[in-house]
Amino acid sequence: MAFWSRPLIRRPLLFVAGLGSAAAAGLLFQPHWVDLCNRINSREFVGWSGQPVTRGGECAPVSPMTMSGNFLIGFGLFMLVIGPIIFSFAHVLKHGYDWESSRVETAVSNLPMLAGILYIAAGAGLAIWGNA
């Protein structure tokens, strides 16, 4: 497992693993989408005026490719917002922090944002391709 210590190999492998796991989660969730959506729409909801509010009609099924794209977009947004925080904390835990230096944006905080943008782009491509 010496290759796992090399960032040039580890980072693309983790990116592809994230891509595959988000797409697989979308594929696993897709058969349950219509049931969940209909259950949410059928729940009683009272608006600000105290009157019951209708949420919507019947939910339409979504293709597996579109659902995988939606999950990838969601994972990309998660990586954009939470990824830099998690990776920065992991970097501080592993290497410590030099309190005497000025703060500089490093690849530790920028690579998760780049991965998030790539996940969003891949998810949008899958979702558009799935609707075509």
PDB file of C-alpha atoms in Angstrom:
ATOM      1  CA  MET A   1       0.000   0.000   0.000  1.00  0.00           C
ATOM      2  CA  ALA A   2       2.943   2.357  -0.540  1.00  0.00           C
ATOM      3  CA  PHE A   3       1.151   3.910  -3.515  1.00  0.00           C
ATOM      4  CA  TRP A   4      -1.534   5.194  -1.112  1.00  0.00           C
ATOM      5  CA  SER A   5       0.991   7.585   0.465  1.00  0.00           C
ATOM      6  CA  ARG A   6       1.610   9.349  -2.858  1.00  0.00           C
ATOM      7  CA  PRO A   7      -0.814  12.273  -3.390  1.00  0.00           C
ATOM      8  CA  LEU A   8      -0.527  12.023  -7.178  1.00  0.00           C
ATOM      9  CA  ILE A   9      -2.163   8.579  -7.018  1.00  0.00           C
ATOM     10  CA  ARG A  10      -4.283   8.936  -3.873  1.00  0.00           C
ATOM     11  CA  ARG A  11      -6.224  12.086  -4.856  1.00  0.00           C
ATOM     12  CA  PRO A  12      -7.496  10.862  -8.252  1.00  0.00           C
ATOM     13  CA  LEU A  13      -8.429   7.511  -6.681  1.00  0.00           C
ATOM     14  CA  LEU A  14     -10.397   9.258  -3.937  1.00  0.00           C
ATOM     15  CA  PHE A  15     -12.078  11.478  -6.533  1.00  0.00           C
ATOM     16  CA  VAL A  16     -13.144   8.474  -8.612  1.00  0.00           C
ATOM     17  CA  ALA A  17     -14.287   6.653  -5.456  1.00  0.00           C
ATOM     18  CA  GLY A  18     -16.444   9.653  -4.507  1.00  0.00           C
ATOM     19  CA  LEU A  19     -17.821   9.834  -8.037  1.00  0.00           C
ATOM     20  CA  GLY A  20     -18.717   6.147  -7.982  1.00  0.00           C
ATOM     21  CA  SER A  21     -20.195   6.141  -4.482  1.00  0.00           C
ATOM     22  CA  ALA A  22     -22.421   9.178  -5.121  1.00  0.00           C
ATOM     23  CA  ALA A  23     -23.645   7.714  -8.419  1.00  0.00           C
ATOM     24  CA  ALA A  24     -24.260   4.328  -6.764  1.00  0.00           C
ATOM     25  CA  ALA A  25     -26.211   5.992  -3.953  1.00  0.00           C
ATOM     26  CA  GLY A  26     -28.391   7.673  -6.576  1.00  0.00           C
ATOM     27  CA  LEU A  27     -28.988   4.352  -8.305  1.00  0.00           C
ATOM     28  CA  LEU A  28     -29.931   2.707  -4.991  1.00  0.00           C
ATOM     29  CA  PHE A  29     -32.293   5.545  -4.049  1.00  0.00           C
ATOM     30  CA  GLN A  30     -33.982   5.900  -7.451  1.00  0.00           C
ATOM     31  CA  PRO A  31     -36.581   3.083  -7.057  1.00  0.00           C
ATOM     32  CA  HIS A  32     -37.788   4.619  -3.778  1.00  0.00           C
ATOM     33  CA  TRP A  33     -38.068   8.195  -5.066  1.00  0.00           C
ATOM     34  CA  VAL A  34     -41.718   8.202  -6.194  1.00  0.00           C
ATOM     35  CA  ASP A  35     -42.942   6.600  -2.941  1.00  0.00           C
ATOM     36  CA  LEU A  36     -40.985   9.054  -0.775  1.00  0.00           C
ATOM     37  CA  CYS A  37     -42.094  12.058  -2.820  1.00  0.00           C
ATOM     38  CA  ASN A  38     -45.759  11.022  -2.672  1.00  0.00           C
ATOM     39  CA  ARG A  39     -45.551  10.439   1.101  1.00  0.00           C
ATOM     40  CA  ILE A  40     -44.059  13.904   1.612  1.00  0.00           C
ATOM     41  CA  ASN A  41     -46.702  15.510  -0.620  1.00  0.00           C
ATOM     42  CA  SER A  42     -49.580  13.745   1.136  1.00  0.00           C
ATOM     43  CA  ARG A  43     -48.621  14.938   4.641  1.00  0.00           C
ATOM     44  CA  GLU A  44     -50.820  17.613   6.185  1.00  0.00           C
ATOM     45  CA  PHE A  45     -49.186  21.014   6.090  1.00  0.00           C
ATOM     46  CA  VAL A  46     -50.601  24.158   7.645  1.00  0.00           C
ATOM     47  CA  GLY A  47     -49.459  27.502   6.242  1.00  0.00           C
ATOM     48  CA  TRP A  48     -48.928  30.828   7.989  1.00  0.00           C
ATOM     49  CA  SER A  49     -52.612  31.678   7.680  1.00  0.00           C
ATOM     50  CA  GLY A  50     -53.655  28.499   9.503  1.00  0.00           C
ATOM     51  CA  GLN A  51     -55.208  27.019   6.356  1.00  0.00           C
ATOM     52  CA  PRO A  52     -54.118  23.622   4.993  1.00  0.00           C
ATOM     53  CA  VAL A  53     -51.715  23.927   2.095  1.00  0.00           C
ATOM     54  CA  THR A  54     -51.557  21.545  -0.859  1.00  0.00           C
ATOM     55  CA  ARG A  55     -47.974  20.630  -1.612  1.00  0.00           C
ATOM     56  CA  GLY A  56     -48.330  19.159  -5.078  1.00  0.00           C
ATOM     57  CA  GLY A  57     -49.763  16.423  -7.211  1.00  0.00           C
ATOM     58  CA  GLU A  58     -48.433  13.018  -8.090  1.00  0.00           C
ATOM     59  CA  CYS A  59     -44.682  12.747  -8.345  1.00  0.00           C
ATOM     60  CA  ALA A  60     -43.160  11.648 -11.623  1.00  0.00           C
ATOM     61  CA  PRO A  61     -40.581   8.885 -11.797  1.00  0.00           C
ATOM     62  CA  VAL A  62     -36.998   9.908 -12.424  1.00  0.00           C
ATOM     63  CA  SER A  63     -34.569   7.986 -14.607  1.00  0.00           C
ATOM     64  CA  PRO A  64     -31.652   6.269 -12.844  1.00  0.00           C
ATOM     65  CA  MET A  65     -29.148   8.451 -14.686  1.00  0.00           C
ATOM     66  CA  THR A  66     -30.916  11.643 -13.635  1.00  0.00           C
ATOM     67  CA  MET A  67     -31.067  10.505 -10.010  1.00  0.00           C
ATOM     68  CA  SER A  68     -27.341   9.708 -10.067  1.00  0.00           C
ATOM     69  CA  GLY A  69     -26.714  13.166 -11.499  1.00  0.00           C
ATOM     70  CA  ASN A  70     -28.798  14.743  -8.740  1.00  0.00           C
ATOM     71  CA  PHE A  71     -26.824  12.881  -6.079  1.00  0.00           C
ATOM     72  CA  LEU A  72     -23.561  13.961  -7.699  1.00  0.00           C
ATOM     73  CA  ILE A  73     -24.684  17.587  -7.693  1.00  0.00           C
ATOM     74  CA  GLY A  74     -25.609  17.299  -4.009  1.00  0.00           C
ATOM     75  CA  PHE A  75     -22.268  15.665  -3.190  1.00  0.00           C
ATOM     76  CA  GLY A  76     -20.488  18.399  -5.151  1.00  0.00           C
ATOM     77  CA  LEU A  77     -22.250  21.098  -3.121  1.00  0.00           C
ATOM     78  CA  PHE A  78     -21.305  19.249   0.067  1.00  0.00           C
ATOM     79  CA  MET A  79     -17.674  19.152  -1.060  1.00  0.00           C
ATOM     80  CA  LEU A  80     -17.698  22.859  -1.901  1.00  0.00           C
ATOM     81  CA  VAL A  81     -18.994  23.847   1.524  1.00  0.00           C
ATOM     82  CA  ILE A  82     -17.823  21.186   3.988  1.00  0.00           C
ATOM     83  CA  GLY A  83     -14.865  19.631   2.127  1.00  0.00           C
ATOM     84  CA  PRO A  84     -12.331  22.408   2.800  1.00  0.00           C
ATOM     85  CA  ILE A  85     -13.208  22.404   6.504  1.00  0.00           C
ATOM     86  CA  ILE A  86     -12.800  18.638   6.848  1.00  0.00           C
ATOM     87  CA  PHE A  87      -9.574  18.537   4.826  1.00  0.00           C
ATOM     88  CA  SER A  88      -8.087  21.504   6.719  1.00  0.00           C
ATOM     89  CA  PHE A  89      -8.824  19.896  10.090  1.00  0.00           C
ATOM     90  CA  ALA A  90      -7.349  16.599   8.893  1.00  0.00           C
ATOM     91  CA  HIS A  91      -4.233  18.448   7.702  1.00  0.00           C
ATOM     92  CA  VAL A  92      -3.860  20.220  11.057  1.00  0.00           C
ATOM     93  CA  LEU A  93      -4.309  16.934  12.942  1.00  0.00           C
ATOM     94  CA  LYS A  94      -1.696  15.200  10.799  1.00  0.00           C
ATOM     95  CA  HIS A  95       0.933  17.958  10.459  1.00  0.00           C
ATOM     96  CA  GLY A  96       0.127  20.479  13.177  1.00  0.00           C
ATOM     97  CA  TYR A  97      -0.050  24.206  12.563  1.00  0.00           C
ATOM     98  CA  ASP A  98       2.767  26.735  12.459  1.00  0.00           C
ATOM     99  CA  TRP A  99       1.218  29.641  14.381  1.00  0.00           C
ATOM    100  CA  GLU A 100       4.022  32.004  13.391  1.00  0.00           C
ATOM    101  CA  SER A 101       3.235  31.889   9.661  1.00  0.00           C
ATOM    102  CA  SER A 102       0.653  33.881   7.783  1.00  0.00           C
ATOM    103  CA  ARG A 103      -2.416  32.084   6.469  1.00  0.00           C
ATOM    104  CA  VAL A 104      -1.979  30.912   2.899  1.00  0.00           C
ATOM    105  CA  GLU A 105      -4.550  29.000   0.851  1.00  0.00           C
ATOM    106  CA  THR A 106      -3.089  25.611   0.144  1.00  0.00           C
ATOM    107  CA  ALA A 107      -4.103  22.651  -1.949  1.00  0.00           C
ATOM    108  CA  VAL A 108      -5.517  21.161   1.247  1.00  0.00           C
ATOM    109  CA  SER A 109      -8.401  23.632   1.113  1.00  0.00           C
ATOM    110  CA  ASN A 110      -8.556  24.231  -2.645  1.00  0.00           C
ATOM    111  CA  LEU A 111      -8.606  20.635  -3.932  1.00  0.00           C
ATOM    112  CA  PRO A 112     -11.921  19.736  -2.252  1.00  0.00           C
ATOM    113  CA  MET A 113     -13.491  22.804  -3.862  1.00  0.00           C
ATOM    114  CA  LEU A 114     -12.119  21.778  -7.252  1.00  0.00           C
ATOM    115  CA  ALA A 115     -13.473  18.262  -6.694  1.00  0.00           C
ATOM    116  CA  GLY A 116     -16.860  19.747  -5.750  1.00  0.00           C
ATOM    117  CA  ILE A 117     -16.985  21.771  -8.954  1.00  0.00           C
ATOM    118  CA  LEU A 118     -16.070  18.677 -10.990  1.00  0.00           C
ATOM    119  CA  TYR A 119     -18.755  16.612  -9.186  1.00  0.00           C
ATOM    120  CA  ILE A 120     -21.351  19.308  -9.961  1.00  0.00           C
ATOM    121  CA  ALA A 121     -20.303  19.396 -13.612  1.00  0.00           C
ATOM    122  CA  ALA A 122     -20.407  15.588 -13.892  1.00  0.00           C
ATOM    123  CA  GLY A 123     -23.770  15.488 -12.118  1.00  0.00           C
ATOM    124  CA  ALA A 124     -25.237  18.140 -14.393  1.00  0.00           C
ATOM    125  CA  GLY A 125     -23.984  16.209 -17.414  1.00  0.00           C
ATOM    126  CA  LEU A 126     -25.544  12.978 -16.144  1.00  0.00           C
ATOM    127  CA  ALA A 127     -28.824  14.671 -15.275  1.00  0.00           C
ATOM    128  CA  ILE A 128     -29.080  16.364 -18.669  1.00  0.00           C
ATOM    129  CA  TRP A 129     -28.096  13.152 -20.454  1.00  0.00           C
ATOM    130  CA  GLY A 130     -30.645  11.200 -18.403  1.00  0.00           C
ATOM    131  CA  ASN A 131     -33.474  13.568 -19.398  1.00  0.00           C
ATOM    132  CA  ALA A 132     -32.625  13.487 -23.099  1.00  0.00           C
TER     133      ALA A 132
END
